[in-house]
PDB file of C-alpha atoms in Angstrom:
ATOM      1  CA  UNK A   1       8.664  53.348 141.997  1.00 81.00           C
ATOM      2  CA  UNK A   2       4.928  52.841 142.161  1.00 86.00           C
ATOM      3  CA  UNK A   3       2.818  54.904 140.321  1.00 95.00           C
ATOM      4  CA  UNK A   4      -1.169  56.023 139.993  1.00 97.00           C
ATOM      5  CA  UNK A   5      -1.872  55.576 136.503  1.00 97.00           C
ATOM      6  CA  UNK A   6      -5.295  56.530 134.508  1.00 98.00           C
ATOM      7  CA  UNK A   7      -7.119  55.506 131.488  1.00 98.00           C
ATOM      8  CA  UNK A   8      -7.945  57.301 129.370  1.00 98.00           C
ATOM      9  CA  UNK A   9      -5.455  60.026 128.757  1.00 98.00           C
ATOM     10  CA  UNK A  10      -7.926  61.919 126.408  1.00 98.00           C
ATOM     11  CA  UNK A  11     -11.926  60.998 126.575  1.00 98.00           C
ATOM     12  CA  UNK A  12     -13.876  63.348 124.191  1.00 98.00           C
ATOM     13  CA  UNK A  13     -17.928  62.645 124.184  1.00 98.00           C
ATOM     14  CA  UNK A  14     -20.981  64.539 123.145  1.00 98.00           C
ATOM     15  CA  UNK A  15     -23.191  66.481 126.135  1.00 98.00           C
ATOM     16  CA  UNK A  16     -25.114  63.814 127.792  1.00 98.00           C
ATOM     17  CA  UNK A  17     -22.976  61.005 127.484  1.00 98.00           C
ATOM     18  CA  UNK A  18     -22.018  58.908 130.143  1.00 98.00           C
ATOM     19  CA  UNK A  19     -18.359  58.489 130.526  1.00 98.00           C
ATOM     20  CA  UNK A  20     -16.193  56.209 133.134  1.00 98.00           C
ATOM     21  CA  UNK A  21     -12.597  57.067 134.100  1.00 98.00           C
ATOM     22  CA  UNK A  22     -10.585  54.753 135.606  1.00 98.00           C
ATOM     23  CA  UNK A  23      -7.602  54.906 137.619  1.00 98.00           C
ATOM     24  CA  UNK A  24      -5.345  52.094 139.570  1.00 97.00           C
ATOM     25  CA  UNK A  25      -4.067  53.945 142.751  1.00 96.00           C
ATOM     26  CA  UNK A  26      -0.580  52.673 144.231  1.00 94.00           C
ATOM     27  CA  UNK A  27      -1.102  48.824 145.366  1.00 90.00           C
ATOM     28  CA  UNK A  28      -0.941  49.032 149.137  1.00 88.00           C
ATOM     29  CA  UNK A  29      -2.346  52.986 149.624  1.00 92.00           C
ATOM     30  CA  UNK A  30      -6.064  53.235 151.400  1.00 90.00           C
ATOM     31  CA  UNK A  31      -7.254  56.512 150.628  1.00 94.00           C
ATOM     32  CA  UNK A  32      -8.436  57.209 147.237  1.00 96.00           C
ATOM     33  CA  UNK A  33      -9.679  60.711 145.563  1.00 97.00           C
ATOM     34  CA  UNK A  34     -10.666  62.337 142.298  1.00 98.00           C
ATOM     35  CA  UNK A  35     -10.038  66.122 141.474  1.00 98.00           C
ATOM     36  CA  UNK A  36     -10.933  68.284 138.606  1.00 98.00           C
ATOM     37  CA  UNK A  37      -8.924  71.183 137.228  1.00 98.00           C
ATOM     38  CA  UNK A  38     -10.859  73.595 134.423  1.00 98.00           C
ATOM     39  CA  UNK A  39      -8.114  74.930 132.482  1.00 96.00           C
ATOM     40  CA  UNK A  40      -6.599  77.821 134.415  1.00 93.00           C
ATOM     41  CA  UNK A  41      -7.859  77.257 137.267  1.00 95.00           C
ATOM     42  CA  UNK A  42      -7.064  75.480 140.668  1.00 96.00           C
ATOM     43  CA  UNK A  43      -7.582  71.772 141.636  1.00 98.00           C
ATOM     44  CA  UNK A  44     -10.519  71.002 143.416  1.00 97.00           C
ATOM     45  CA  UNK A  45     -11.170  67.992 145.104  1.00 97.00           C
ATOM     46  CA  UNK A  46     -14.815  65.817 144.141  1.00 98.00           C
ATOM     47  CA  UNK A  47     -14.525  63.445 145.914  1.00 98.00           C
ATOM     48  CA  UNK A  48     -12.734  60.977 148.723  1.00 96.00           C
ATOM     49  CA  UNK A  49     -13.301  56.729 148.465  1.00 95.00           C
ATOM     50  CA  UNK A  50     -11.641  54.767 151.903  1.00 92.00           C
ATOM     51  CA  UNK A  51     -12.679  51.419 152.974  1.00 88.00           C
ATOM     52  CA  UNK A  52     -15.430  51.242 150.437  1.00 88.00           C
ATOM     53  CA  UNK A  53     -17.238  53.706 150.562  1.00 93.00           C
ATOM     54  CA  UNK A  54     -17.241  57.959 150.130  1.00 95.00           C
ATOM     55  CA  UNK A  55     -16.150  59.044 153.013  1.00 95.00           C
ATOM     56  CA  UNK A  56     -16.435  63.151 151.640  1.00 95.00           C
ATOM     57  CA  UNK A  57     -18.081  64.381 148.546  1.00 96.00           C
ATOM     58  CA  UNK A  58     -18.085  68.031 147.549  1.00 96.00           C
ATOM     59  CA  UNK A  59     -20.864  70.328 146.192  1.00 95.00           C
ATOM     60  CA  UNK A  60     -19.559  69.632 142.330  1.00 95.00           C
ATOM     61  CA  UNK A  61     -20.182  65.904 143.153  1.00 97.00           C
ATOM     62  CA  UNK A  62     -23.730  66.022 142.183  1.00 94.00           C
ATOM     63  CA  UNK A  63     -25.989  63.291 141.462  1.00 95.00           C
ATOM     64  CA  UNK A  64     -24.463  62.996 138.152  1.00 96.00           C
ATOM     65  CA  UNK A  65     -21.060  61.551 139.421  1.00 98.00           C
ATOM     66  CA  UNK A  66     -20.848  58.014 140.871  1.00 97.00           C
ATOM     67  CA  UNK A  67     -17.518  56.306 142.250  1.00 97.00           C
ATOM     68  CA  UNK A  68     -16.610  52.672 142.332  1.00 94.00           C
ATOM     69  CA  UNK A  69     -14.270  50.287 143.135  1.00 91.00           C
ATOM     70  CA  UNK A  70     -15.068  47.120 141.195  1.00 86.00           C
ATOM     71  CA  UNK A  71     -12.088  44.984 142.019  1.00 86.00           C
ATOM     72  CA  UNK A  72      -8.939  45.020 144.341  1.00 78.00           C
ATOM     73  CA  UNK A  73      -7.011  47.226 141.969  1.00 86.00           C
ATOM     74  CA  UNK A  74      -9.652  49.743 139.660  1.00 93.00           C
ATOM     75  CA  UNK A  75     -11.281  53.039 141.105  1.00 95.00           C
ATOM     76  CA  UNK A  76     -13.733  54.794 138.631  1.00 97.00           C
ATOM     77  CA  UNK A  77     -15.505  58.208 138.342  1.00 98.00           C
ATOM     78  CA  UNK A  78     -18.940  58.079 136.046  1.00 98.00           C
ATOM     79  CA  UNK A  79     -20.289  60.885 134.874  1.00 98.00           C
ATOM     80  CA  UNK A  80     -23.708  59.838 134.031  1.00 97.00           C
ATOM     81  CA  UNK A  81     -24.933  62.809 131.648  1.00 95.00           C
ATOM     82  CA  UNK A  82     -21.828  64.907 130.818  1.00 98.00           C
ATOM     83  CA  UNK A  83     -22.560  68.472 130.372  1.00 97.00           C
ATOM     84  CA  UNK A  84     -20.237  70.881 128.681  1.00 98.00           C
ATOM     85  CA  UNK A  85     -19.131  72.642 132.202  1.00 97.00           C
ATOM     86  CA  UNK A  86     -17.863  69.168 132.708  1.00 98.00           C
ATOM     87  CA  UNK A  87     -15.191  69.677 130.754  1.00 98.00           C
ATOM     88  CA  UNK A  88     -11.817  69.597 132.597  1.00 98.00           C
ATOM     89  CA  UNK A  89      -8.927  67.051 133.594  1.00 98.00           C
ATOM     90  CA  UNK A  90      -9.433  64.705 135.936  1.00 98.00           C
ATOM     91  CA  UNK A  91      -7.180  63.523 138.110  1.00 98.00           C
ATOM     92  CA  UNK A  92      -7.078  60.632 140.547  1.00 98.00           C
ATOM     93  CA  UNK A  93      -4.775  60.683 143.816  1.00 97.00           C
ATOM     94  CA  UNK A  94      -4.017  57.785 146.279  1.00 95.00           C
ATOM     95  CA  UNK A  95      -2.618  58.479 150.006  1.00 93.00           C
ATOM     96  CA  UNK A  96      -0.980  56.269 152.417  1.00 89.00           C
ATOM     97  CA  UNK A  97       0.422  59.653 154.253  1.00 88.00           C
ATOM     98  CA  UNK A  98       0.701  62.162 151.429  1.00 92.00           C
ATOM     99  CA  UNK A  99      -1.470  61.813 148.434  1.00 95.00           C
ATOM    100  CA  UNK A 100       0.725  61.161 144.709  1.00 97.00           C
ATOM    101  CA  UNK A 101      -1.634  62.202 141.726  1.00 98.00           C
ATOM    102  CA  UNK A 102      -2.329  59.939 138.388  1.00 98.00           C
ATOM    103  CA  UNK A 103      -1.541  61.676 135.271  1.00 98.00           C
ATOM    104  CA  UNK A 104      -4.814  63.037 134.539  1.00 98.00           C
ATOM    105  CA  UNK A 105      -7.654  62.111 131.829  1.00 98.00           C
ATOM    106  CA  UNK A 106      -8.688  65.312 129.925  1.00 98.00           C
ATOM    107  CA  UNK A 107     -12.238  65.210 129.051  1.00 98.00           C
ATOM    108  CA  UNK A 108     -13.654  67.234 126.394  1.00 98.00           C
ATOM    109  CA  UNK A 109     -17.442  67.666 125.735  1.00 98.00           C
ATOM    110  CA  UNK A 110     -18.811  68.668 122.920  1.00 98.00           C
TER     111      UNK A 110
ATOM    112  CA  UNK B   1     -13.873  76.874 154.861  1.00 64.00           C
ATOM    113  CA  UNK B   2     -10.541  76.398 154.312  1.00 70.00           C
ATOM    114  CA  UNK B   3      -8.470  79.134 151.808  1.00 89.00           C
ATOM    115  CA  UNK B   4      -5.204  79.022 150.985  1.00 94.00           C
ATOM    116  CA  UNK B   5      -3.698  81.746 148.897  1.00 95.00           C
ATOM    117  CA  UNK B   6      -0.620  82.383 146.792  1.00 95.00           C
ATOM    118  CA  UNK B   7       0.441  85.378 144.544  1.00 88.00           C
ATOM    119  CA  UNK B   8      -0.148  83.915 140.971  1.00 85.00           C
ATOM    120  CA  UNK B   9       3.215  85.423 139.783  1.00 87.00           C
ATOM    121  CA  UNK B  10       4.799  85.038 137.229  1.00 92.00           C
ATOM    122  CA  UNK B  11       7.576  84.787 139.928  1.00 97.00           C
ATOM    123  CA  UNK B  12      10.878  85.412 137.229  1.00 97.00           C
ATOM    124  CA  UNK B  13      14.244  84.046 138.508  1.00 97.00           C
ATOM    125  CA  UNK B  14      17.442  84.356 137.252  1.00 98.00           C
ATOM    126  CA  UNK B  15      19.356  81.067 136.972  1.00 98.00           C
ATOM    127  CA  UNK B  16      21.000  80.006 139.940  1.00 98.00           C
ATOM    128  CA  UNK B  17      19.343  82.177 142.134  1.00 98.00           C
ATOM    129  CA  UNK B  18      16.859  81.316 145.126  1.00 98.00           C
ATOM    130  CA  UNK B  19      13.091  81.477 144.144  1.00 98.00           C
ATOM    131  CA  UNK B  20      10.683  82.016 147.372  1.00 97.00           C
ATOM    132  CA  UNK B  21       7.521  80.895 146.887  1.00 98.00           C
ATOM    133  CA  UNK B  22       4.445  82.573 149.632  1.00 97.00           C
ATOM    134  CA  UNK B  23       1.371  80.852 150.787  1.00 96.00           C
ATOM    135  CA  UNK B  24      -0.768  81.900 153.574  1.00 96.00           C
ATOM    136  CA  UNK B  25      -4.035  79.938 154.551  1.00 94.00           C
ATOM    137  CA  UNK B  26      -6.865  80.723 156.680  1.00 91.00           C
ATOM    138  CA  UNK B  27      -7.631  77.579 158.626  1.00 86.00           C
ATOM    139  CA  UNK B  28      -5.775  77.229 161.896  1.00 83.00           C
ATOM    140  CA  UNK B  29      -6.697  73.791 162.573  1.00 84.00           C
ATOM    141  CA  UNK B  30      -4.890  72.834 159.642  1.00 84.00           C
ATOM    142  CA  UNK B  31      -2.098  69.901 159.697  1.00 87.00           C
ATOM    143  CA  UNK B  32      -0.621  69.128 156.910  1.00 93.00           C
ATOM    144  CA  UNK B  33       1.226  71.363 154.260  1.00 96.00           C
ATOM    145  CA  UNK B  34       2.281  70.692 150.901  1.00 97.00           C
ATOM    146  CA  UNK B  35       3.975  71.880 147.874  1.00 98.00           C
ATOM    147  CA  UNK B  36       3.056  70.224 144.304  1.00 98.00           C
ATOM    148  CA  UNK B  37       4.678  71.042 140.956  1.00 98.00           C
ATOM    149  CA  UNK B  38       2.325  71.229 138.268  1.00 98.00           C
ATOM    150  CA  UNK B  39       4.324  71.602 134.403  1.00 98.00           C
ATOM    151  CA  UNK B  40       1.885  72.977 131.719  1.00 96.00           C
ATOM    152  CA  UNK B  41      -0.586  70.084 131.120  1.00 95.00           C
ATOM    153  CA  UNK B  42       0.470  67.920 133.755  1.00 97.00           C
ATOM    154  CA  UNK B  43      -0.820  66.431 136.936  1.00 98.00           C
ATOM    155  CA  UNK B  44       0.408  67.783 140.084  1.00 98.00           C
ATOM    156  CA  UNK B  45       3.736  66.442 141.255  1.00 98.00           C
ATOM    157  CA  UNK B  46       4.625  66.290 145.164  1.00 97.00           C
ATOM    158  CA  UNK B  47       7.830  67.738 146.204  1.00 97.00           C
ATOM    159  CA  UNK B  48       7.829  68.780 149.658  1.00 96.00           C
ATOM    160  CA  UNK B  49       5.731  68.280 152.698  1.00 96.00           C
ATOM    161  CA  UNK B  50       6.263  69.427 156.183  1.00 96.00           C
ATOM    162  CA  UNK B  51       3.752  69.103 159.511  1.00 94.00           C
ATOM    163  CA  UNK B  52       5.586  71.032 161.641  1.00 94.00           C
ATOM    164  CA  UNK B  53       6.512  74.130 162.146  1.00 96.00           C
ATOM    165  CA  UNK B  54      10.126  75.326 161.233  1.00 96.00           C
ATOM    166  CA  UNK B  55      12.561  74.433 158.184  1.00 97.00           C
ATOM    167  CA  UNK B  56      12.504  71.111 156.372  1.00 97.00           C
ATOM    168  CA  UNK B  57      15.373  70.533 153.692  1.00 98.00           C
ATOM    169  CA  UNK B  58      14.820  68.284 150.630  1.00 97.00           C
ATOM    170  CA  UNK B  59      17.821  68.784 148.530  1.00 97.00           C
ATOM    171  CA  UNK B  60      17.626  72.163 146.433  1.00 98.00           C
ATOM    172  CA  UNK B  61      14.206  72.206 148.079  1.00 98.00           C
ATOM    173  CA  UNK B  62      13.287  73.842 151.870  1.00 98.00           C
ATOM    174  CA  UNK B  63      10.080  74.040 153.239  1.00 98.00           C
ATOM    175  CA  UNK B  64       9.365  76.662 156.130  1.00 98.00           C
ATOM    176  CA  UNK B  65       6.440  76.279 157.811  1.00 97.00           C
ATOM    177  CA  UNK B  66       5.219  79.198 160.910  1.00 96.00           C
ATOM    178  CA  UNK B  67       1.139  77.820 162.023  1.00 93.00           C
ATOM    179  CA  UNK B  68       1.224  81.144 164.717  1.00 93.00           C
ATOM    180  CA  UNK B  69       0.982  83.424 161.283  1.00 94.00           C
ATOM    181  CA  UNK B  70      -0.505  80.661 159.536  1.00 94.00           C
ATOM    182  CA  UNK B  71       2.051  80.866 156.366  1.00 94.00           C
ATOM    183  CA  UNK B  72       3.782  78.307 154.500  1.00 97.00           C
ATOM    184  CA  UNK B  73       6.797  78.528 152.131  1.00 97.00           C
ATOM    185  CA  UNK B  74       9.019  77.135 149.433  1.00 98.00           C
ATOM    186  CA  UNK B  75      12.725  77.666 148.661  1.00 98.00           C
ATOM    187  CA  UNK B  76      14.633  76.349 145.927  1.00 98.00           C
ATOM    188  CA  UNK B  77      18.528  76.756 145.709  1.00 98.00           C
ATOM    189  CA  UNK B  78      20.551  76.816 142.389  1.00 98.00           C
ATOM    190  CA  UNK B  79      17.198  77.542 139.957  1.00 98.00           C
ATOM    191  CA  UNK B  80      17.237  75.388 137.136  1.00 98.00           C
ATOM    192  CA  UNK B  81      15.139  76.075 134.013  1.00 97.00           C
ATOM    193  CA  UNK B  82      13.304  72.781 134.833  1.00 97.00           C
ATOM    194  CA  UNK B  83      12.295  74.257 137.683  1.00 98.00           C
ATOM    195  CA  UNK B  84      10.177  76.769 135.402  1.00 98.00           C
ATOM    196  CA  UNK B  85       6.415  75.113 136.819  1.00 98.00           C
ATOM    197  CA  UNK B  86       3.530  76.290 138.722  1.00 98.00           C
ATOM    198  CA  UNK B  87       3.669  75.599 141.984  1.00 98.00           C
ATOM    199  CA  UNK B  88       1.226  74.551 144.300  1.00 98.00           C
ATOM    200  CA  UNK B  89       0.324  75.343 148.117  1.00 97.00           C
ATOM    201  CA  UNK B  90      -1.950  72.780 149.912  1.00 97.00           C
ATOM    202  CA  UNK B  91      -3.156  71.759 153.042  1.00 95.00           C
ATOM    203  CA  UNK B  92      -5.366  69.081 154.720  1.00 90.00           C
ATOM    204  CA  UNK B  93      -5.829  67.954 158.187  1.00 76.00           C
ATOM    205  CA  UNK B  94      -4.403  64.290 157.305  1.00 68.00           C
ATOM    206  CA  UNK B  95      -6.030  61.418 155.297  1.00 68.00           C
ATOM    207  CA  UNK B  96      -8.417  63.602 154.192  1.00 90.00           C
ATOM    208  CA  UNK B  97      -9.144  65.825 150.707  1.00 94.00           C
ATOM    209  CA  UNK B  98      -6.281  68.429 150.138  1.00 96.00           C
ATOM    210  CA  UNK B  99      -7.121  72.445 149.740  1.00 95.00           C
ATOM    211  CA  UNK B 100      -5.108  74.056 146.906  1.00 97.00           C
ATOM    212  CA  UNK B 101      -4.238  77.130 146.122  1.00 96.00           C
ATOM    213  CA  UNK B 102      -4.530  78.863 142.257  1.00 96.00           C
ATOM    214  CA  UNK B 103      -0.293  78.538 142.422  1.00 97.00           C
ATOM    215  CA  UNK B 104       2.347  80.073 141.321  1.00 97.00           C
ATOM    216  CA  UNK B 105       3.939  80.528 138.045  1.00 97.00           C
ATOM    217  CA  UNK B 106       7.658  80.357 138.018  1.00 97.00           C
ATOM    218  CA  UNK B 107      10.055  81.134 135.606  1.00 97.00           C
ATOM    219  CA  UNK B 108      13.307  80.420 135.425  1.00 98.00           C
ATOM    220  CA  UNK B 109      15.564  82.819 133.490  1.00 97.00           C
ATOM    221  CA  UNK B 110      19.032  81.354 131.932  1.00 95.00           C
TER     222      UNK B 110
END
């Protein structure tokens, strides 16, 4: 069964590092999104990539956080200058009709 | 704004039993409900979605949905200790980012 799967599992950088975290959504979805969970607390959604382009961003999704789809397969979240709030896992979700969630990449700042 | 809230539990459940899992959200306009499973550490899991009102049966699983009191909710037959997971409510209005809720702890008692 197809699967969204994420690299890395575990990123840990220093405050104000940039980091990239890349994800390859199921093959033939359209809709792609990142979400953040802060340990014990709910998901919330960053951001939402279709045809392109960011179709929704939320407030989190500051000027620090850039998306990207560099090829037909890779979707990536930078975080330019991490800070230590940034700290979370990340998880990236692809929807044809219901969205199915990558495994996660747990960043740590130090 | 769109809030969707669940009691936080723990919901306990002895073996075997049915577990009923709540979620009530504020957004009328709302389309699309949908339960995730989240185990300790783990990216959410989708197990059940439903977009229209009444019963929807997934094995052990049921979804209810009722968008006049604006309340969605889970059922699972024969508890299993793997079923011991958060649970999460969320909703979207299709193809778009989803809402959670903070879920539900559930444990399963042998």
């Amino acid at each position: 069964e197809p699967e969204v799967t994420q690299t890395p599992s575990h990123q840990v950088t220093q405050m104000g590092q940039e980091v990239i975290l890349r994800c390859v959504p199921i093959s033939n979805h359209l809709y792609f999104y990142w979400y953040r969970q802060i340990l014990g607390q709910k998901v919330e959604f960053l951001v939402s990539f279709y045809n392109n382009e960011i179709s929704e961003k939320s407030e989190i999704f500051d000027d620090q956080f850039s998306v990207e789809r560099p090829d037909g397969s890779n979707f990536t979240l930078k975080i330019r200058s991490t800070k230590l709030e940034d700290s979370a896992m990340y998880f990236c979700a692809s929807e044809e009709d219901e969205q199915y969630f990558g495994p996660g990449t747990r960043l740590t700042v130090t | 704004q769109k809030e969707v809230e669940q009691n936080s539990g723990p919901l306990s459940v002895p073996e075997g039993a049915i577990a009923s899992l709540n979620c009530t959200y504020s957004d009328r306009g709302s389309q699309s409900f949908f339960w995730y499973r989240q185990y300790s550490g783990k990216s959410p899991e989708l197990i059940m979605f439903i977009y229209s009102n009444g019963d929807k049966e997934d094995g052990r699983f049921t979804a209810q949905l009722n968008k006049a009191s604006q309340y969605v909710s889970l059922l699972i037959r024969d508890s299993q200790p793997s079923d011991s997971a958060t649970y999460l409510c969320a909703l979207n209005f299709g193809n778009e980012k989803l809402t959670f809720g903070t879920g539900t702890r559930l444990t399963i008692i042998p």
